[in-house]
GROMACS .gro file of N, CA, C and O in nm:
model
  556
    1MET      N    1   0.084  -0.118   0.000
    1MET     CA    2   0.000   0.000   0.000
    1MET      C    3   0.088   0.124   0.000
    1MET      O    4   0.192   0.128   0.062
    2THR      N    5   0.045   0.229  -0.070
    2THR     CA    6   0.123   0.350  -0.075
    2THR      C    7   0.098   0.434   0.050
    2THR      O    8  -0.007   0.427   0.112
    3THR      N    9   0.196   0.514   0.085
    3THR     CA   10   0.183   0.601   0.201
    3THR      C   11   0.111   0.727   0.160
    3THR      O   12   0.148   0.791   0.062
    4PRO      N   13   0.006   0.768   0.233
    4PRO     CA   14  -0.065   0.890   0.197
    4PRO      C   15   0.025   1.012   0.207
    4PRO      O   16   0.110   1.021   0.295
    5VAL      N   17   0.006   1.107   0.116
    5VAL     CA   18   0.077   1.233   0.121
    5VAL      C   19   0.008   1.320   0.225
    5VAL      O   20  -0.114   1.333   0.223
    6PRO      N   21   0.082   1.379   0.319
    6PRO     CA   22   0.017   1.465   0.417
    6PRO      C   23  -0.056   1.580   0.349
    6PRO      O   24  -0.009   1.630   0.247
    7HIS      N   25  -0.170   1.623   0.405
    7HIS     CA   26  -0.248   1.725   0.338
    7HIS      C   27  -0.175   1.858   0.326
    7HIS      O   28  -0.207   1.940   0.244
    8ASP      N   29  -0.070   1.880   0.406
    8ASP     CA   30   0.004   2.004   0.391
    8ASP      C   31   0.093   2.004   0.267
    8ASP      O   32   0.155   2.104   0.236
    9ALA      N   33   0.098   1.893   0.194
    9ALA     CA   34   0.178   1.889   0.071
    9ALA      C   35   0.127   1.991  -0.030
    9ALA      O   36   0.204   2.046  -0.107
   10VAL      N   37  -0.001   2.020  -0.030
   10VAL     CA   38  -0.052   2.120  -0.123
   10VAL      C   39  -0.016   2.261  -0.078
   10VAL      O   40  -0.033   2.354  -0.153
   11ASP      N   41   0.036   2.277   0.043
   11ASP     CA   42   0.075   2.409   0.091
   11ASP      C   43   0.219   2.443   0.055
   11ASP      O   44   0.257   2.557   0.060
   12GLY      N   45   0.301   2.345   0.021
   12GLY     CA   46   0.442   2.368  -0.009
   12GLY      C   47   0.464   2.411  -0.152
   12GLY      O   48   0.371   2.431  -0.230
   13ALA      N   49   0.592   2.422  -0.187
   13ALA     CA   50   0.628   2.464  -0.323
   13ALA      C   51   0.572   2.369  -0.426
   13ALA      O   52   0.529   2.410  -0.534
   14GLN      N   53   0.572   2.238  -0.396
   14GLN     CA   54   0.522   2.139  -0.490
   14GLN      C   55   0.374   2.162  -0.521
   14GLN      O   56   0.328   2.134  -0.630
   15GLY      N   57   0.300   2.217  -0.427
   15GLY     CA   58   0.157   2.232  -0.445
   15GLY      C   59   0.112   2.361  -0.510
   15GLY      O   60  -0.006   2.376  -0.541
   16ARG      N   61   0.203   2.455  -0.533
   16ARG     CA   62   0.163   2.584  -0.589
   16ARG      C   63   0.090   2.570  -0.722
   16ARG      O   64  -0.017   2.628  -0.742
   17ALA      N   65   0.147   2.495  -0.815
   17ALA     CA   66   0.085   2.480  -0.947
   17ALA      C   67  -0.050   2.410  -0.934
   17ALA      O   68  -0.146   2.446  -1.001
   18PHE      N   69  -0.057   2.309  -0.847
   18PHE     CA   70  -0.184   2.239  -0.827
   18PHE      C   71  -0.289   2.334  -0.771
   18PHE      O   72  -0.402   2.338  -0.819
   19ARG      N   73  -0.254   2.410  -0.667
   19ARG     CA   74  -0.350   2.502  -0.606
   19ARG      C   75  -0.401   2.604  -0.707
   19ARG      O   76  -0.521   2.633  -0.712
   20ARG      N   77  -0.310   2.656  -0.789
   20ARG     CA   78  -0.349   2.754  -0.890
   20ARG      C   79  -0.447   2.691  -0.990
   20ARG      O   80  -0.552   2.748  -1.020
   21ALA      N   81  -0.413   2.573  -1.040
   21ALA     CA   82  -0.497   2.505  -1.138
   21ALA      C   83  -0.630   2.461  -1.076
   21ALA      O   84  -0.736   2.473  -1.139
   22PHE      N   85  -0.624   2.412  -0.952
   22PHE     CA   86  -0.746   2.369  -0.883
   22PHE      C   87  -0.840   2.487  -0.862
   22PHE      O   88  -0.960   2.477  -0.886
   23GLY      N   89  -0.785   2.600  -0.820
   23GLY     CA   90  -0.867   2.721  -0.800
   23GLY      C   91  -0.934   2.764  -0.930
   23GLY      O   92  -1.052   2.800  -0.932
   24ALA      N   93  -0.858   2.759  -1.040
   24ALA     CA   94  -0.915   2.796  -1.169
   24ALA      C   95  -1.024   2.698  -1.211
   24ALA      O   96  -1.127   2.738  -1.268
   25ALA      N   97  -1.005   2.570  -1.180
   25ALA     CA   98  -1.106   2.469  -1.214
   25ALA      C   99  -1.234   2.492  -1.135
   25ALA      O  100  -1.345   2.483  -1.190
   26LEU      N  101  -1.221   2.524  -1.006
   26LEU     CA  102  -1.341   2.551  -0.926
   26LEU      C  103  -1.414   2.676  -0.974
   26LEU      O  104  -1.537   2.680  -0.976
   27THR      N  105  -1.337   2.777  -1.012
   27THR     CA  106  -1.398   2.899  -1.065
   27THR      C  107  -1.475   2.869  -1.193
   27THR      O  108  -1.588   2.914  -1.212
   28ARG      N  109  -1.416   2.787  -1.278
   28ARG     CA  110  -1.479   2.755  -1.407
   28ARG      C  111  -1.597   2.661  -1.392
   28ARG      O  112  -1.700   2.677  -1.456
   29TYR      N  113  -1.582   2.556  -1.309
   29TYR     CA  114  -1.681   2.449  -1.304
   29TYR      C  115  -1.768   2.450  -1.179
   29TYR      O  116  -1.872   2.384  -1.177
   30GLY      N  117  -1.725   2.514  -1.074
   30GLY     CA  118  -1.805   2.519  -0.952
   30GLY      C  119  -1.794   2.396  -0.863
   30GLY      O  120  -1.829   2.399  -0.747
   31ARG      N  121  -1.746   2.287  -0.918
   31ARG     CA  122  -1.723   2.165  -0.842
   31ARG      C  123  -1.608   2.091  -0.908
   31ARG      O  124  -1.568   2.123  -1.020
   32PHE      N  125  -1.555   1.989  -0.841
   32PHE     CA  126  -1.436   1.923  -0.892
   32PHE      C  127  -1.472   1.787  -0.950
   32PHE      O  128  -1.434   1.683  -0.898
   33GLY      N  129  -1.543   1.789  -1.061
   33GLY     CA  130  -1.582   1.666  -1.130
   33GLY      C  131  -1.476   1.625  -1.233
   33GLY      O  132  -1.365   1.678  -1.238
   34HIS      N  133  -1.513   1.530  -1.317
   34HIS     CA  134  -1.421   1.472  -1.415
   34HIS      C  135  -1.359   1.578  -1.506
   34HIS      O  136  -1.237   1.583  -1.525
   35GLU      N  137  -1.441   1.663  -1.565
   35GLU     CA  138  -1.389   1.763  -1.657
   35GLU      C  139  -1.296   1.861  -1.587
   35GLU      O  140  -1.196   1.907  -1.644
   36ALA      N  141  -1.326   1.894  -1.462
   36ALA     CA  142  -1.238   1.982  -1.385
   36ALA      C  143  -1.103   1.915  -1.360
   36ALA      O  144  -0.999   1.982  -1.364
   37HIS      N  145  -1.104   1.785  -1.334
   37HIS     CA  146  -0.977   1.711  -1.319
   37HIS      C  147  -0.893   1.724  -1.448
   37HIS      O  148  -0.772   1.748  -1.442
   38LEU      N  149  -0.957   1.705  -1.562
   38LEU     CA  150  -0.888   1.717  -1.690
   38LEU      C  151  -0.832   1.857  -1.710
   38LEU      O  152  -0.719   1.875  -1.756
   39PHE      N  153  -0.911   1.956  -1.671
   39PHE     CA  154  -0.870   2.096  -1.682
   39PHE      C  155  -0.745   2.123  -1.598
   39PHE      O  156  -0.652   2.190  -1.644
   40VAL      N  157  -0.740   2.069  -1.477
   40VAL     CA  158  -0.623   2.086  -1.391
   40VAL      C  159  -0.501   2.021  -1.455
   40VAL      O  160  -0.393   2.080  -1.461
   41ALA      N  161  -0.517   1.899  -1.506
   41ALA     CA  162  -0.405   1.831  -1.572
   41ALA      C  163  -0.357   1.913  -1.691
   41ALA      O  164  -0.235   1.932  -1.709
   42TRP      N  165  -0.449   1.963  -1.773
   42TRP     CA  166  -0.414   2.043  -1.890
   42TRP      C  167  -0.336   2.167  -1.849
   42TRP      O  168  -0.232   2.198  -1.909
   43GLN      N  169  -0.383   2.237  -1.746
   43GLN     CA  170  -0.314   2.358  -1.701
   43GLN      C  171  -0.174   2.325  -1.651
   43GLN      O  172  -0.078   2.396  -1.682
   44MET      N  173  -0.163   2.221  -1.572
   44MET     CA  174  -0.034   2.185  -1.514
   44MET      C  175   0.065   2.142  -1.622
   44MET      O  176   0.183   2.174  -1.615
   45LEU      N  177   0.017   2.071  -1.722
   45LEU     CA  178   0.104   2.028  -1.831
   45LEU      C  179   0.152   2.144  -1.918
   45LEU      O  180   0.260   2.140  -1.975
   46ARG      N  181   0.073   2.248  -1.926
   46ARG     CA  182   0.114   2.365  -2.003
   46ARG      C  183   0.213   2.451  -1.925
   46ARG      O  184   0.284   2.531  -1.984
   47ALA      N  185   0.218   2.433  -1.793
   47ALA     CA  186   0.303   2.517  -1.708
   47ALA      C  187   0.436   2.452  -1.669
   47ALA      O  188   0.529   2.522  -1.631
   48SER      N  189   0.444   2.318  -1.675
   48SER     CA  190   0.561   2.248  -1.625
   48SER      C  191   0.594   2.128  -1.714
   48SER      O  192   0.507   2.076  -1.783
   49PRO      N  193   0.718   2.081  -1.705
   49PRO     CA  194   0.752   1.957  -1.776
   49PRO      C  195   0.662   1.843  -1.727
   49PRO      O  196   0.618   1.842  -1.612
   50ALA      N  197   0.638   1.747  -1.813
   50ALA     CA  198   0.539   1.642  -1.787
   50ALA      C  199   0.562   1.565  -1.657
   50ALA      O  200   0.469   1.546  -1.579
   51LEU      N  201   0.684   1.520  -1.633
   51LEU     CA  202   0.707   1.439  -1.512
   51LEU      C  203   0.690   1.521  -1.385
   51LEU      O  204   0.637   1.472  -1.285
   52SER      N  205   0.733   1.645  -1.388
   52SER     CA  206   0.714   1.734  -1.273
   52SER      C  207   0.565   1.762  -1.252
   52SER      O  208   0.514   1.758  -1.139
   53ALA      N  209   0.495   1.790  -1.362
   53ALA     CA  210   0.350   1.817  -1.353
   53ALA      C  211   0.276   1.695  -1.301
   53ALA      O  212   0.185   1.707  -1.218
   54LEU      N  213   0.315   1.576  -1.347
   54LEU     CA  214   0.249   1.454  -1.299
   54LEU      C  215   0.272   1.435  -1.149
   54LEU      O  216   0.178   1.403  -1.076
   55ALA      N  217   0.394   1.454  -1.103
   55ALA     CA  218   0.422   1.439  -0.960
   55ALA      C  219   0.339   1.538  -0.878
   55ALA      O  220   0.281   1.500  -0.775
   56ASP      N  221   0.331   1.663  -0.924
   56ASP     CA  222   0.253   1.763  -0.852
   56ASP      C  223   0.104   1.733  -0.856
   56ASP      O  224   0.032   1.752  -0.758
   57PHE      N  225   0.056   1.685  -0.971
   57PHE     CA  226  -0.086   1.651  -0.987
   57PHE      C  227  -0.124   1.537  -0.892
   57PHE      O  228  -0.223   1.546  -0.820
   58ARG      N  229  -0.045   1.431  -0.891
   58ARG     CA  230  -0.071   1.317  -0.803
   58ARG      C  231  -0.069   1.359  -0.656
   58ARG      O  232  -0.159   1.326  -0.579
   59ALA      N  233   0.036   1.432  -0.617
   59ALA     CA  234   0.048   1.475  -0.477
   59ALA      C  235  -0.068   1.567  -0.438
   59ALA      O  236  -0.124   1.554  -0.329
   60GLY      N  237  -0.104   1.657  -0.528
   60GLY     CA  238  -0.214   1.749  -0.500
   60GLY      C  239  -0.347   1.678  -0.483
   60GLY      O  240  -0.423   1.706  -0.391
   61LEU      N  241  -0.376   1.583  -0.573
   61LEU     CA  242  -0.503   1.510  -0.563
   61LEU      C  243  -0.508   1.423  -0.437
   61LEU      O  244  -0.611   1.419  -0.369
   62ARG      N  245  -0.397   1.356  -0.406
   62ARG     CA  246  -0.393   1.273  -0.284
   62ARG      C  247  -0.410   1.359  -0.159
   62ARG      O  248  -0.485   1.324  -0.068
   63ALA      N  249  -0.340   1.472  -0.155
   63ALA     CA  250  -0.348   1.560  -0.040
   63ALA      C  251  -0.490   1.616  -0.026
   63ALA      O  252  -0.544   1.623   0.085
   64LEU      N  253  -0.550   1.654  -0.136
   64LEU     CA  254  -0.687   1.705  -0.133
   64LEU      C  255  -0.783   1.597  -0.084
   64LEU      O  256  -0.868   1.623   0.002
   65ALA      N  257  -0.769   1.477  -0.136
   65ALA     CA  258  -0.856   1.367  -0.093
   65ALA      C  259  -0.838   1.339   0.056
   65ALA      O  260  -0.937   1.318   0.128
   66GLU      N  261  -0.715   1.341   0.102
   66GLU     CA  262  -0.691   1.316   0.245
   66GLU      C  263  -0.749   1.429   0.330
   66GLU      O  264  -0.813   1.403   0.431
   67LYS      N  265  -0.727   1.551   0.288
   67LYS     CA  266  -0.779   1.666   0.362
   67LYS      C  267  -0.931   1.662   0.374
   67LYS      O  268  -0.988   1.697   0.476
   68GLU      N  269  -0.997   1.615   0.269
   68GLU     CA  270  -1.144   1.606   0.267
   68GLU      C  271  -1.195   1.477   0.332
   68GLU      O  272  -1.315   1.453   0.334
   69GLY      N  273  -1.105   1.393   0.381
   69GLY     CA  274  -1.145   1.266   0.442
   69GLY      C  275  -1.195   1.165   0.340
   69GLY      O  276  -1.274   1.077   0.373
   70LYS      N  277  -1.148   1.177   0.216
   70LYS     CA  278  -1.194   1.089   0.108
   70LYS      C  279  -1.076   1.022   0.038
   70LYS      O  280  -1.078   1.002  -0.083
   71LEU      N  281  -0.974   0.986   0.114
   71LEU     CA  282  -0.857   0.924   0.053
   71LEU      C  283  -0.894   0.794  -0.018
   71LEU      O  284  -0.830   0.755  -0.115
   72ASP      N  285  -1.001   0.729   0.029
   72ASP     CA  286  -1.046   0.606  -0.037
   72ASP      C  287  -1.095   0.631  -0.180
   72ASP      O  288  -1.106   0.539  -0.259
   73LYS      N  289  -1.121   0.756  -0.215
   73LYS     CA  290  -1.165   0.789  -0.351
   73LYS      C  291  -1.048   0.809  -0.447
   73LYS      O  292  -1.066   0.808  -0.568
   74TYR      N  293  -0.928   0.829  -0.392
   74TYR     CA  294  -0.812   0.848  -0.479
   74TYR      C  295  -0.779   0.716  -0.547
   74TYR      O  296  -0.773   0.612  -0.484
   75HIS      N  297  -0.755   0.722  -0.678
   75HIS     CA  298  -0.729   0.602  -0.758
   75HIS      C  299  -0.606   0.630  -0.844
   75HIS      O  300  -0.611   0.709  -0.939
   76GLU      N  301  -0.495   0.567  -0.811
   76GLU     CA  302  -0.367   0.595  -0.876
   76GLU      C  303  -0.371   0.567  -1.026
   76GLU      O  304  -0.325   0.649  -1.106
   77THR      N  305  -0.423   0.455  -1.068
   77THR     CA  306  -0.423   0.422  -1.210
   77THR      C  307  -0.511   0.519  -1.289
   77THR      O  308  -0.470   0.567  -1.396
   78LEU      N  309  -0.629   0.550  -1.239
   78LEU     CA  310  -0.715   0.646  -1.308
   78LEU      C  311  -0.648   0.783  -1.317
   78LEU      O  312  -0.651   0.849  -1.422
   79THR      N  313  -0.588   0.826  -1.207
   79THR     CA  314  -0.521   0.956  -1.204
   79THR      C  315  -0.413   0.965  -1.311
   79THR      O  316  -0.410   1.058  -1.391
   80VAL      N  317  -0.324   0.867  -1.312
   80VAL     CA  318  -0.212   0.870  -1.406
   80VAL      C  319  -0.260   0.847  -1.550
   80VAL      O  320  -0.215   0.915  -1.643
   81ALA      N  321  -0.353   0.756  -1.569
   81ALA     CA  322  -0.400   0.726  -1.705
   81ALA      C  323  -0.467   0.848  -1.769
   81ALA      O  324  -0.438   0.880  -1.885
   82TRP      N  325  -0.553   0.916  -1.696
   82TRP     CA  326  -0.618   1.035  -1.750
   82TRP      C  327  -0.516   1.145  -1.776
   82TRP      O  328  -0.522   1.215  -1.878
   83PHE      N  329  -0.422   1.162  -1.685
   83PHE     CA  330  -0.317   1.261  -1.703
   83PHE      C  331  -0.239   1.232  -1.832
   83PHE      O  332  -0.213   1.323  -1.911
   84LEU      N  333  -0.204   1.105  -1.853
   84LEU     CA  334  -0.128   1.067  -1.972
   84LEU      C  335  -0.209   1.086  -2.101
   84LEU      O  336  -0.153   1.118  -2.206
   85LEU      N  337  -0.340   1.067  -2.092
   85LEU     CA  338  -0.424   1.093  -2.209
   85LEU      C  339  -0.422   1.242  -2.245
   85LEU      O  340  -0.413   1.278  -2.363
   86VAL      N  341  -0.429   1.328  -2.144
   86VAL     CA  342  -0.421   1.472  -2.170
   86VAL      C  343  -0.285   1.505  -2.229
   86VAL      O  344  -0.275   1.580  -2.327
   87LEU      N  345  -0.179   1.449  -2.174
   87LEU     CA  346  -0.044   1.471  -2.226
   87LEU      C  347  -0.035   1.428  -2.372
   87LEU      O  348   0.019   1.500  -2.458
   88ASP      N  349  -0.088   1.310  -2.403
   88ASP     CA  350  -0.086   1.260  -2.541
   88ASP      C  351  -0.158   1.356  -2.635
   88ASP      O  352  -0.108   1.386  -2.743
   89ARG      N  353  -0.273   1.406  -2.594
   89ARG     CA  354  -0.351   1.495  -2.680
   89ARG      C  355  -0.281   1.630  -2.696
   89ARG      O  356  -0.288   1.693  -2.802
   90LEU      N  357  -0.213   1.676  -2.592
   90LEU     CA  358  -0.137   1.801  -2.603
   90LEU      C  359  -0.020   1.787  -2.700
   90LEU      O  360   0.022   1.884  -2.762
   91ALA      N  361   0.034   1.667  -2.711
   91ALA     CA  362   0.150   1.643  -2.798
   91ALA      C  363   0.112   1.641  -2.946
   91ALA      O  364   0.200   1.649  -3.032
   92ARG      N  365  -0.015   1.632  -2.975
   92ARG     CA  366  -0.059   1.631  -3.115
   92ARG      C  367  -0.053   1.773  -3.171
   92ARG      O  368  -0.071   1.870  -3.098
   93PRO      N  369  -0.028   1.785  -3.301
   93PRO     CA  370  -0.011   1.919  -3.360
   93PRO      C  371  -0.126   2.016  -3.334
   93PRO      O  372  -0.102   2.135  -3.314
   94ASP      N  373  -0.248   1.968  -3.333
   94ASP     CA  374  -0.362   2.058  -3.313
   94ASP      C  375  -0.392   2.087  -3.166
   94ASP      O  376  -0.473   2.172  -3.135
   95GLY      N  377  -0.325   2.019  -3.073
   95GLY     CA  378  -0.356   2.037  -2.932
   95GLY      C  379  -0.263   2.127  -2.855
   95GLY      O  380  -0.300   2.187  -2.756
   96ALA      N  381  -0.141   2.141  -2.902
   96ALA     CA  382  -0.038   2.210  -2.825
   96ALA      C  383  -0.071   2.356  -2.796
   96ALA      O  384  -0.054   2.402  -2.685
   97GLY      N  385  -0.116   2.430  -2.894
   97GLY     CA  386  -0.140   2.572  -2.873
   97GLY      C  387  -0.284   2.609  -2.845
   97GLY      O  388  -0.316   2.726  -2.832
   98ALA      N  389  -0.369   2.511  -2.837
   98ALA     CA  390  -0.512   2.537  -2.822
   98ALA      C  391  -0.547   2.586  -2.682
   98ALA      O  392  -0.487   2.542  -2.584
   99ASP      N  393  -0.644   2.678  -2.675
   99ASP     CA  394  -0.695   2.714  -2.543
   99ASP      C  395  -0.782   2.599  -2.494
   99ASP      O  396  -0.807   2.502  -2.567
  100TRP      N  397  -0.828   2.605  -2.369
  100TRP     CA  398  -0.900   2.493  -2.310
  100TRP      C  399  -1.025   2.456  -2.388
  100TRP      O  400  -1.050   2.339  -2.415
  101ASP      N  401  -1.105   2.555  -2.424
  101ASP     CA  402  -1.230   2.524  -2.495
  101ASP      C  403  -1.202   2.456  -2.630
  101ASP      O  404  -1.271   2.360  -2.666
  102THR      N  405  -1.102   2.503  -2.700
  102THR     CA  406  -1.065   2.441  -2.828
  102THR      C  407  -1.010   2.300  -2.805
  102THR      O  408  -1.046   2.206  -2.875
  103PHE      N  409  -0.922   2.288  -2.706
  103PHE     CA  410  -0.864   2.157  -2.674
  103PHE      C  411  -0.974   2.057  -2.642
  103PHE      O  412  -0.974   1.945  -2.693
  104LEU      N  413  -1.070   2.097  -2.560
  104LEU     CA  414  -1.178   2.006  -2.522
  104LEU      C  415  -1.268   1.974  -2.642
  104LEU      O  416  -1.312   1.860  -2.657
  105ALA      N  417  -1.293   2.072  -2.728
  105ALA     CA  418  -1.373   2.046  -2.848
  105ALA      C  419  -1.301   1.946  -2.940
  105ALA      O  420  -1.366   1.858  -2.998
  106LEU      N  421  -1.169   1.959  -2.951
  106LEU     CA  422  -1.092   1.867  -3.035
  106LEU      C  423  -1.081   1.728  -2.974
  106LEU      O  424  -1.054   1.631  -3.044
  107ASN      N  425  -1.100   1.720  -2.843
  107ASN     CA  426  -1.083   1.594  -2.769
  107ASN      C  427  -1.207   1.565  -2.685
  107ASN      O  428  -1.196   1.524  -2.569
  108ALA      N  429  -1.323   1.584  -2.743
  108ALA     CA  430  -1.449   1.567  -2.671
  108ALA      C  431  -1.464   1.427  -2.611
  108ALA      O  432  -1.533   1.409  -2.511
  109ASP      N  433  -1.396   1.329  -2.670
  109ASP     CA  434  -1.406   1.193  -2.617
  109ASP      C  435  -1.351   1.183  -2.475
  109ASP      O  436  -1.389   1.094  -2.399
  110LEU      N  437  -1.264   1.276  -2.435
  110LEU     CA  438  -1.209   1.273  -2.300
  110LEU      C  439  -1.315   1.298  -2.193
  110LEU      O  440  -1.294   1.266  -2.077
  111ARG      N  441  -1.427   1.353  -2.232
  111ARG     CA  442  -1.537   1.375  -2.138
  111ARG      C  443  -1.603   1.243  -2.095
  111ARG      O  444  -1.672   1.239  -1.996
  112ASP      N  445  -1.581   1.140  -2.172
  112ASP     CA  446  -1.645   1.010  -2.149
  112ASP      C  447  -1.550   0.916  -2.074
  112ASP      O  448  -1.445   0.880  -2.126
  113ALA      N  449  -1.588   0.876  -1.955
  113ALA     CA  450  -1.504   0.788  -1.873
  113ALA      C  451  -1.477   0.654  -1.940
  113ALA      O  452  -1.380   0.587  -1.907
  114ARG      N  453  -1.560   0.618  -2.036
  114ARG     CA  454  -1.540   0.489  -2.105
  114ARG      C  455  -1.420   0.488  -2.199
  114ARG      O  456  -1.384   0.384  -2.252
  115VAL      N  457  -1.358   0.603  -2.217
  115VAL     CA  458  -1.238   0.610  -2.303
  115VAL      C  459  -1.133   0.511  -2.253
  115VAL      O  460  -1.063   0.447  -2.331
  116LEU      N  461  -1.123   0.496  -2.123
  116LEU     CA  462  -1.022   0.405  -2.067
  116LEU      C  463  -1.054   0.259  -2.093
  116LEU      O  464  -0.965   0.174  -2.083
  117ASP      N  465  -1.178   0.227  -2.130
  117ASP     CA  466  -1.213   0.088  -2.162
  117ASP      C  467  -1.132   0.035  -2.279
  117ASP      O  468  -1.110  -0.086  -2.290
  118ALA      N  469  -1.085   0.123  -2.365
  118ALA     CA  470  -1.003   0.081  -2.478
  118ALA      C  471  -0.863   0.038  -2.434
  118ALA      O  472  -0.793  -0.028  -2.508
  119HIS      N  473  -0.827   0.076  -2.312
  119HIS     CA  474  -0.692   0.049  -2.262
  119HIS      C  475  -0.687  -0.049  -2.144
  119HIS      O  476  -0.583  -0.109  -2.118
  120TYR      N  477  -0.798  -0.061  -2.072
  120TYR     CA  478  -0.803  -0.144  -1.951
  120TYR      C  479  -0.931  -0.226  -1.947
  120TYR      O  480  -1.039  -0.171  -1.969
  121PRO      N  481  -0.922  -0.353  -1.911
  121PRO     CA  482  -1.044  -0.427  -1.880
  121PRO      C  483  -1.106  -0.368  -1.753
  121PRO      O  484  -1.033  -0.332  -1.659
  122PRO      N  485  -1.238  -0.354  -1.748
  122PRO     CA  486  -1.302  -0.292  -1.631
  122PRO      C  487  -1.267  -0.358  -1.498
  122PRO      O  488  -1.254  -0.289  -1.396
  123ASP      N  489  -1.251  -0.490  -1.496
  123ASP     CA  490  -1.219  -0.555  -1.368
  123ASP      C  491  -1.082  -0.514  -1.317
  123ASP      O  492  -1.059  -0.507  -1.196
  124ILE      N  493  -0.991  -0.482  -1.407
  124ILE     CA  494  -0.859  -0.433  -1.365
  124ILE      C  495  -0.873  -0.296  -1.299
  124ILE      O  496  -0.816  -0.271  -1.193
  125LEU      N  497  -0.949  -0.207  -1.360
  125LEU     CA  498  -0.966  -0.073  -1.302
  125LEU      C  499  -1.038  -0.076  -1.168
  125LEU      O  500  -1.016   0.011  -1.084
  126ARG      N  501  -1.121  -0.176  -1.146
  126ARG     CA  502  -1.193  -0.187  -1.018
  126ARG      C  503  -1.108  -0.254  -0.910
  126ARG      O  504  -1.147  -0.257  -0.794
  127SER      N  505  -0.991  -0.303  -0.944
  127SER     CA  506  -0.910  -0.378  -0.849
  127SER      C  507  -0.840  -0.287  -0.748
  127SER      O  508  -0.811  -0.170  -0.775
  128ALA      N  509  -0.814  -0.342  -0.631
  128ALA     CA  510  -0.742  -0.270  -0.527
  128ALA      C  511  -0.601  -0.235  -0.574
  128ALA      O  512  -0.549  -0.128  -0.543
  129GLY      N  513  -0.540  -0.324  -0.650
  129GLY     CA  514  -0.406  -0.299  -0.701
  129GLY      C  515  -0.399  -0.176  -0.789
  129GLY      O  516  -0.305  -0.097  -0.780
  130ALA      N  517  -0.500  -0.157  -0.874
  130ALA     CA  518  -0.504  -0.041  -0.963
  130ALA      C  519  -0.530   0.087  -0.884
  130ALA      O  520  -0.484   0.195  -0.922
  131ARG      N  521  -0.602   0.076  -0.776
  131ARG     CA  522  -0.629   0.192  -0.691
  131ARG      C  523  -0.502   0.238  -0.619
  131ARG      O  524  -0.478   0.357  -0.603
  132GLU      N  525  -0.421   0.143  -0.579
  132GLU     CA  526  -0.305   0.175  -0.496
  132GLU      C  527  -0.179   0.208  -0.576
  132GLU      O  528  -0.093   0.282  -0.527
  133ALA      N  529  -0.165   0.153  -0.695
  133ALA     CA  530  -0.043   0.174  -0.776
  133ALA      C  531  -0.081   0.182  -0.923
  133ALA      O  532  -0.175   0.115  -0.967
  134PHE      N  533  -0.006   0.259  -0.998
  134PHE     CA  534  -0.035   0.271  -1.141
  134PHE      C  535  -0.010   0.140  -1.212
  134PHE      O  536   0.096   0.078  -1.198
  135LEU      N  537  -0.109   0.096  -1.286
  135LEU     CA  538  -0.096  -0.021  -1.372
  135LEU      C  539  -0.094   0.028  -1.516
  135LEU      O  540  -0.184   0.101  -1.557
  136PRO      N  541   0.007  -0.010  -1.595
  136PRO     CA  542   0.010   0.037  -1.734
  136PRO      C  543  -0.106  -0.024  -1.813
  136PRO      O  544  -0.159  -0.129  -1.777
  137PRO      N  545  -0.143   0.043  -1.921
  137PRO     CA  546  -0.253  -0.009  -2.004
  137PRO      C  547  -0.221  -0.150  -2.053
  137PRO      O  548  -0.107  -0.183  -2.080
  138LEU      N  549  -0.325  -0.230  -2.065
  138LEU     CA  550  -0.309  -0.368  -2.110
  138LEU      C  551  -0.339  -0.385  -2.257
  138LEU      O  552  -0.312  -0.490  -2.315
  139ARG      N  553  -0.397  -0.285  -2.317
  139ARG     CA  554  -0.425  -0.292  -2.461
  139ARG      C  555  -0.407  -0.157  -2.525
  139ARG      O  556  -0.399  -0.058  -2.467
   0.00000   0.00000   0.00000
C-alpha cells in the first residue's frame, strides 16, 4: 500500500501549481468533477515539464482527498491514465497551442469515462491494485 501524502503537501512549493490550477477549475466548473480534473491536468502540463507536472498533480489530488477525508476515492491508475491521455492529446499538432475550450472540443471523447475501456479491462480498473499503484494499459 502507498503512504498517503500529508495534506500540507498542497501548501508547499510542490503544491503551488496544483492550487493555482485547482482554483481555476473551481472557478470555471463550480465543483471538482471529471472535466475539472482534466482541466487541472491540462493547465499543469502547459506550465511544467510532464514528469514534474504529474508528480505535482498526483500529490495534490492525494493531499486534497486526504484533507477532505476521502482518501479512499483516490485512484492511482485512473489519475495517471487520464493525465497521460491529456499529455498525449497536447502532444498532437492541433492540441499544443489550443486554449481549453478548443482543446476540449478537439478531444471531446475525454469527457467520457469509457475512453479508458479501450486500454483497460473494467475488472482491472476496479481492483485494489489499480487503486493503490499505477498499472500500465493492457491494450
